CSV table of C-alpha atoms in Angstrom, one decimal:
chain,number,residue,atom,x,y,z
J,1,MET,CA,0.2,0.0,0.0
J,2,THR,CA,1.5,3.4,-0.7
J,3,GLU,CA,1.7,5.7,2.1
J,4,MET,CA,2.9,9.3,2.9
J,5,ASN,CA,5.9,9.1,5.4
J,6,LYS,CA,4.5,11.7,8.0
J,7,ASP,CA,7.8,11.1,10.0
J,8,ASN,CA,9.5,13.4,7.8
J,9,LEU,CA,6.8,16.3,7.9
J,10,GLY,CA,8.2,19.4,9.2
J,11,VAL,CA,11.9,18.4,8.9
J,12,TRP,CA,14.3,21.0,7.3
J,13,SER,CA,16.9,19.7,4.8
J,14,GLU,CA,20.4,20.1,5.1
J,15,PRO,CA,21.3,23.6,3.9
J,16,PHE,CA,22.3,24.0,0.1
J,17,GLU,CA,24.3,26.6,-1.3
J,18,PHE,CA,24.2,28.4,-4.7
J,19,ALA,CA,26.4,31.2,-6.0
J,20,VAL,CA,24.8,33.7,-8.0
J,21,GLU,CA,26.5,34.7,-11.3
J,22,ARG,CA,25.6,37.8,-13.3
J,23,ASP,CA,25.7,35.7,-16.8
J,24,ARG,CA,23.2,33.6,-15.1
J,25,THR,CA,20.7,35.9,-14.3
J,26,ILE,CA,21.2,37.8,-17.6
J,27,GLU,CA,20.7,34.5,-19.5
J,28,TYR,CA,17.5,34.1,-17.0
J,29,ALA,CA,15.9,37.3,-18.2
J,30,ALA,CA,16.7,36.7,-21.7
J,31,ALA,CA,15.0,33.0,-21.7
J,32,THR,CA,11.9,34.8,-20.1
J,33,ASN,CA,11.9,37.8,-22.8
J,34,ASP,CA,12.2,40.3,-20.2
J,35,ALA,CA,14.2,43.4,-21.0
J,36,ASN,CA,13.9,45.3,-17.8
J,37,PRO,CA,17.3,47.2,-18.0
J,38,ARG,CA,17.9,46.2,-14.1
J,39,TYR,CA,18.1,42.4,-15.4
J,40,THR,CA,19.9,43.0,-18.8
J,41,SER,CA,22.6,45.3,-17.2
J,42,GLY,CA,23.2,42.4,-14.8
J,43,GLU,CA,22.0,44.6,-11.6
J,44,LEU,CA,19.7,42.4,-10.4
J,45,ALA,CA,18.1,39.1,-11.0
J,46,PRO,CA,14.5,38.8,-12.2
J,47,PRO,CA,12.1,37.8,-9.1
J,48,VAL,CA,11.0,34.5,-10.5
J,49,PHE,CA,15.1,33.9,-10.7
J,50,ALA,CA,14.3,32.8,-7.1
J,51,ILE,CA,13.7,29.3,-8.4
J,52,VAL,CA,16.8,28.8,-9.6
J,53,PRO,CA,19.1,28.5,-6.2
J,54,VAL,CA,16.2,25.9,-4.8
J,55,PHE,CA,15.1,23.9,-8.0
J,56,GLN,CA,17.6,20.5,-7.3
J,57,GLY,CA,17.2,21.3,-3.4
J,58,MET,CA,13.7,20.5,-3.3
J,59,ILE,CA,13.3,17.2,-4.9
J,60,ASP,CA,14.9,15.2,-1.7
J,61,PRO,CA,12.8,16.6,0.8
J,62,LEU,CA,9.6,16.2,-1.1
J,63,PHE,CA,10.2,12.3,-1.9
J,64,LYS,CA,11.1,11.9,1.8
J,65,VAL,CA,7.6,11.8,2.5
J,66,VAL,CA,5.9,11.2,-0.9
J,67,PRO,CA,6.5,7.7,-2.3
J,68,ASP,CA,9.0,7.3,-5.0
J,69,SER,CA,6.2,5.4,-6.9
J,70,LEU,CA,4.3,8.5,-7.1
J,71,ILE,CA,6.7,10.5,-9.3
J,72,PRO,CA,5.0,9.6,-12.8
J,73,PHE,CA,2.2,11.1,-11.2
J,74,VAL,CA,3.2,14.7,-10.3
J,75,VAL,CA,2.3,18.1,-11.5
J,76,HIS,CA,3.3,21.4,-10.3
J,77,GLY,CA,0.0,22.9,-9.0
J,78,GLU,CA,0.9,26.3,-7.4
J,79,GLN,CA,4.0,28.7,-6.6
J,80,ASP,CA,4.0,31.4,-3.9
J,81,MET,CA,7.1,33.4,-4.0
J,82,VAL,CA,7.9,36.3,-0.9
J,83,PHE,CA,10.7,38.6,-1.6
J,84,HIS,CA,12.4,40.0,1.3
J,85,ARG,CA,15.2,41.4,-1.0
J,86,PRO,CA,16.1,40.9,-4.4
J,87,ILE,CA,19.1,38.6,-5.4
J,88,GLU,CA,21.9,40.2,-7.0
J,89,PRO,CA,24.7,39.0,-9.0
J,90,GLY,CA,27.9,38.1,-6.7
J,91,MET,CA,25.6,36.7,-3.7
J,92,LYS,CA,26.4,33.4,-2.3
J,93,LEU,CA,22.9,31.9,-1.1
J,94,VAL,CA,22.0,29.4,1.5
J,95,SER,CA,18.7,27.6,1.1
J,96,ARG,CA,16.8,24.8,3.0
J,97,ALA,CA,13.3,23.1,2.0
J,98,LYS,CA,10.8,21.1,4.2
J,99,VAL,CA,7.2,19.5,3.4
J,100,THR,CA,5.0,21.0,6.1
J,101,GLY,CA,1.9,19.2,5.2
J,102,TYR,CA,-0.6,17.5,2.5
J,103,SER,CA,-4.5,17.2,1.7
J,104,SER,CA,-6.1,14.6,0.0
J,105,LYS,CA,-9.0,15.6,-2.4
J,106,LYS,CA,-11.2,13.7,-5.0
J,107,SER,CA,-8.7,14.1,-7.8
J,108,GLY,CA,-5.4,13.5,-5.9
J,109,THR,CA,-3.5,14.9,-3.3
J,110,THR,CA,-1.6,18.5,-2.7
J,111,VAL,CA,1.7,18.5,-1.1
J,112,SER,CA,3.2,21.9,0.4
J,113,LEU,CA,6.7,22.5,0.3
J,114,LYS,CA,8.3,25.4,1.8
J,115,LEU,CA,11.5,27.0,0.8
J,116,GLU,CA,13.4,29.5,2.5
J,117,THR,CA,16.9,31.3,1.0
J,118,ARG,CA,19.4,33.3,2.9
J,119,THR,CA,22.7,35.2,2.4
J,120,ASP,CA,25.8,33.1,3.6
J,121,GLY,CA,25.3,36.2,6.4
J,122,GLY,CA,21.9,34.9,7.2
J,123,ASP,CA,19.7,37.8,5.9
J,124,LEU,CA,16.3,36.4,4.8
J,125,VAL,CA,16.3,36.9,0.9
J,126,ASN,CA,12.8,35.1,0.0
J,127,GLU,CA,10.5,32.4,1.1
J,128,GLN,CA,8.7,30.4,-1.4
J,129,TRP,CA,6.3,27.6,-1.0
J,130,MET,CA,5.6,25.1,-4.0
J,131,VAL,CA,2.4,22.7,-4.1
J,132,SER,CA,2.6,19.9,-6.2
J,133,PHE,CA,-0.4,17.7,-7.0
J,134,PHE,CA,-0.1,13.8,-7.1
J,135,ARG,CA,-2.6,12.8,-9.9
J,136,GLY,CA,-5.2,9.8,-8.5
J,137,PHE,CA,-3.4,9.3,-5.1
J,138,GLN,CA,-5.7,9.6,-2.2
J,139,ALA,CA,-3.8,10.0,1.0
J,140,GLY,CA,-6.8,9.9,2.8
J,141,GLU,CA,-6.5,12.7,5.2
J,142,THR,CA,-5.1,16.2,5.2
J,143,VAL,CA,-2.1,16.8,7.6
J,144,GLY,CA,-0.1,19.7,8.7
J,145,GLU,CA,0.4,23.3,7.6
J,146,GLN,CA,-0.9,23.9,4.0
J,147,ALA,CA,0.3,26.6,1.6
J,148,PRO,CA,-1.2,30.2,2.2
J,149,ALA,CA,-4.2,30.6,0.3
J,150,HIS,CA,-4.4,33.1,-2.6
J,151,GLY,CA,-8.1,32.9,-4.2
J,152,PHE,CA,-9.3,35.3,-6.8
J,153,PRO,CA,-11.9,37.6,-5.1
J,154,GLU,CA,-14.6,37.4,-8.0
J,155,GLU,CA,-16.4,40.3,-7.2
J,156,LEU,CA,-13.3,42.4,-8.8
J,157,ARG,CA,-14.5,41.2,-12.2
J,158,ASP,CA,-17.1,43.6,-12.2
J,159,ALA,CA,-14.8,46.7,-12.0
J,160,GLY,CA,-12.5,45.2,-14.6
J,161,PRO,CA,-8.9,45.0,-15.2
J,162,VAL,CA,-6.6,48.0,-14.7
J,163,ALA,CA,-3.9,46.7,-17.1
J,164,GLU,CA,-4.0,44.0,-19.7
J,165,VAL,CA,-0.5,42.7,-21.1
J,166,THR,CA,-0.1,40.4,-23.9
J,167,GLN,CA,3.2,38.2,-24.6
J,168,HIS,CA,4.5,35.9,-26.9
J,169,VAL,CA,5.8,32.4,-26.3
J,170,ASP,CA,8.9,32.0,-28.7
J,171,ASP,CA,8.9,28.8,-30.5
J,172,ASP,CA,12.4,27.8,-28.9
J,173,GLN,CA,11.3,29.5,-25.5
J,174,THR,CA,11.2,26.0,-23.6
J,175,PHE,CA,14.6,25.2,-24.8
J,176,ARG,CA,16.3,28.6,-23.7
J,177,TYR,CA,14.3,28.6,-20.5
J,178,SER,CA,15.4,24.8,-19.7
J,179,LYS,CA,19.3,26.0,-20.1
J,180,ALA,CA,18.8,29.0,-17.8
J,181,SER,CA,17.0,27.8,-15.1
J,182,GLY,CA,18.6,24.5,-14.9
J,183,ASP,CA,15.0,22.5,-15.3
J,184,PRO,CA,15.7,19.4,-17.7
J,185,MET,CA,12.1,18.2,-17.8
J,186,PRO,CA,11.7,16.3,-21.3
J,187,ILE,CA,7.9,17.5,-21.5
J,188,HIS,CA,9.4,20.7,-22.5
J,189,LEU,CA,12.1,19.6,-24.7
J,190,ASP,CA,11.0,16.5,-26.4
J,191,GLU,CA,8.0,16.3,-28.5
J,192,GLU,CA,7.5,12.5,-28.8
J,193,PHE,CA,7.8,12.1,-24.7
J,194,ALA,CA,5.3,14.6,-24.2
J,195,LYS,CA,2.8,13.7,-26.4
J,196,SER,CA,3.3,10.0,-24.5
J,197,ALA,CA,2.7,11.7,-21.4
J,198,GLY,CA,-0.8,12.9,-22.9
J,199,LEU,CA,0.1,16.5,-23.8
J,200,PRO,CA,-0.3,17.8,-27.0
J,201,GLY,CA,3.2,18.2,-27.6
J,202,ILE,CA,6.2,20.2,-25.7
J,203,ILE,CA,4.7,22.6,-23.2
J,204,ALA,CA,6.1,25.7,-21.6
J,205,HIS,CA,7.6,25.5,-18.1
J,206,GLY,CA,5.0,26.9,-15.5
J,207,LEU,CA,7.8,29.2,-13.8
J,208,CYS,CA,8.6,30.7,-17.2
J,209,THR,CA,4.8,31.5,-17.5
J,210,MET,CA,5.1,32.9,-13.9
J,211,ALA,CA,7.8,35.0,-15.0
J,212,PHE,CA,5.8,36.4,-17.9
J,213,THR,CA,2.9,37.5,-15.3
J,214,SER,CA,6.0,38.9,-13.0
J,215,ARG,CA,7.2,41.3,-16.0
J,216,ALA,CA,3.5,42.2,-16.7
J,217,VAL,CA,2.8,43.3,-13.2
J,218,ILE,CA,6.1,45.1,-12.5
J,219,GLU,CA,5.7,47.0,-16.0
J,220,SER,CA,1.9,47.8,-15.3
J,221,VAL,CA,1.5,48.6,-11.5
J,222,ALA,CA,4.6,48.8,-10.2
J,223,GLY,CA,6.5,51.7,-12.4
J,224,GLY,CA,8.8,49.0,-13.6
J,225,ASP,CA,10.6,49.1,-10.6
J,226,PRO,CA,11.2,45.0,-9.7
J,227,VAL,CA,12.3,45.7,-6.2
J,228,ARG,CA,8.8,46.9,-5.1
J,229,LEU,CA,7.2,43.5,-6.0
J,230,LYS,CA,6.8,41.7,-2.6
J,231,ARG,CA,5.1,38.8,-3.4
J,232,LEU,CA,4.2,36.8,-6.6
J,233,ALA,CA,1.7,33.6,-6.4
J,234,VAL,CA,-0.1,31.6,-8.9
J,235,ARG,CA,-1.7,28.4,-9.8
J,236,PHE,CA,-0.9,26.7,-13.0
J,237,SER,CA,-4.3,25.6,-14.6
J,238,LYS,CA,-3.6,24.6,-18.0
J,239,PRO,CA,-0.4,24.4,-20.4
J,240,VAL,CA,1.0,27.1,-22.5
J,241,LEU,CA,2.2,25.8,-26.0
J,242,PRO,CA,5.3,27.3,-27.6
J,243,GLY,CA,4.1,29.9,-30.4
J,244,GLN,CA,1.1,30.6,-28.4
J,245,ASP,CA,0.4,34.4,-26.8
J,246,VAL,CA,-0.5,34.8,-23.1
J,247,THR,CA,-2.5,37.7,-21.7
J,248,THR,CA,-2.4,38.8,-18.1
J,249,ARG,CA,-5.1,40.8,-17.0
J,250,ILE,CA,-4.6,42.5,-13.6
J,251,TYR,CA,-7.1,43.6,-10.8
J,252,ASP,CA,-6.8,46.1,-8.3
J,253,ARG,CA,-7.6,44.3,-4.7
J,254,GLY,CA,-6.8,47.8,-3.0
J,255,ASP,CA,-4.0,48.5,-0.2
J,256,GLY,CA,-1.0,47.4,-3.0
J,257,ALA,CA,-2.3,43.8,-3.5
J,258,TYR,CA,-3.3,43.0,-7.3
J,259,ALA,CA,-5.0,39.7,-8.5
J,260,PHE,CA,-4.4,38.3,-11.9
J,261,GLU,CA,-4.9,35.6,-14.4
J,262,THR,CA,-3.4,34.6,-17.4
J,263,ALA,CA,-5.1,33.2,-20.6
J,264,SER,CA,-3.2,31.5,-23.6
J,265,SER,CA,-4.5,32.5,-27.4
J,266,SER,CA,-6.5,29.5,-27.4
J,267,GLY,CA,-8.7,30.6,-24.8
J,268,ASP,CA,-7.7,28.5,-21.9
J,269,VAL,CA,-7.0,30.2,-18.4
J,270,VAL,CA,-3.6,29.2,-17.9
J,271,ILE,CA,-3.0,30.9,-14.5
J,272,LYS,CA,-5.3,31.5,-12.2
J,273,ASP,CA,-5.5,33.0,-8.7
J,274,GLY,CA,-3.0,35.1,-9.4
J,275,LEU,CA,-1.7,37.3,-6.5
J,276,ALA,CA,0.8,40.1,-6.6
J,277,GLU,CA,1.8,42.6,-3.7
J,278,ILE,CA,3.4,45.7,-4.6
J,279,GLY,CA,5.4,47.9,-2.2
């Protein structure tokens, strides 16, 4: 019988380190089509670059709770990033991760993993929540702390969006993003593999689409200043295909908070429950 290992809930991983290189941050900005001069000059890393220092380190703690047999059934459900200070080239970052809880639903089980990144001097740089969804697996219970909610307030639709930004997903986007991010998943790179997994073909990385939304938010409601972005949270709902356009509609929640949704040119809503907090 497949069971979750509850003994490892709430247990931080061993710290893992990452050196931020200027060329890598510039490459990440180019791979997400973001020409903000603070990125292209190498002054700052784009906000969603925060996934790069933690990408490899979050896998082991996840599968210390989730059985390895469920690896083929995992999809990236949500990502929530809280920014305490921007990442700058030259930084030495130290991160750690832990699974905080899981929740059984009719169609599968969500697992919440928390990440924390600091400078080597101990200053908090960012905190992240990653929610993984394991299709078809019922854990049978809800245990521990779940990732924070960031639902879309439906009443905002009556007022309409304050901004609408359309961006194009290039035909080679997934290959450039894979190299810049360090994410080699074959559903983003191998047409036949993606189809064998039940997809229409190669799909864009969810974090690349999230980076597109960060650009839309920063340009539209943060005056182009990435340092003002304090939180960015999304739920991935449908795949994005190379060659499509994606349109992000941004709604004002008040007090510096904005809700948003992103739809592809096929009409699918690909990101739901978007939340951006602007300082």
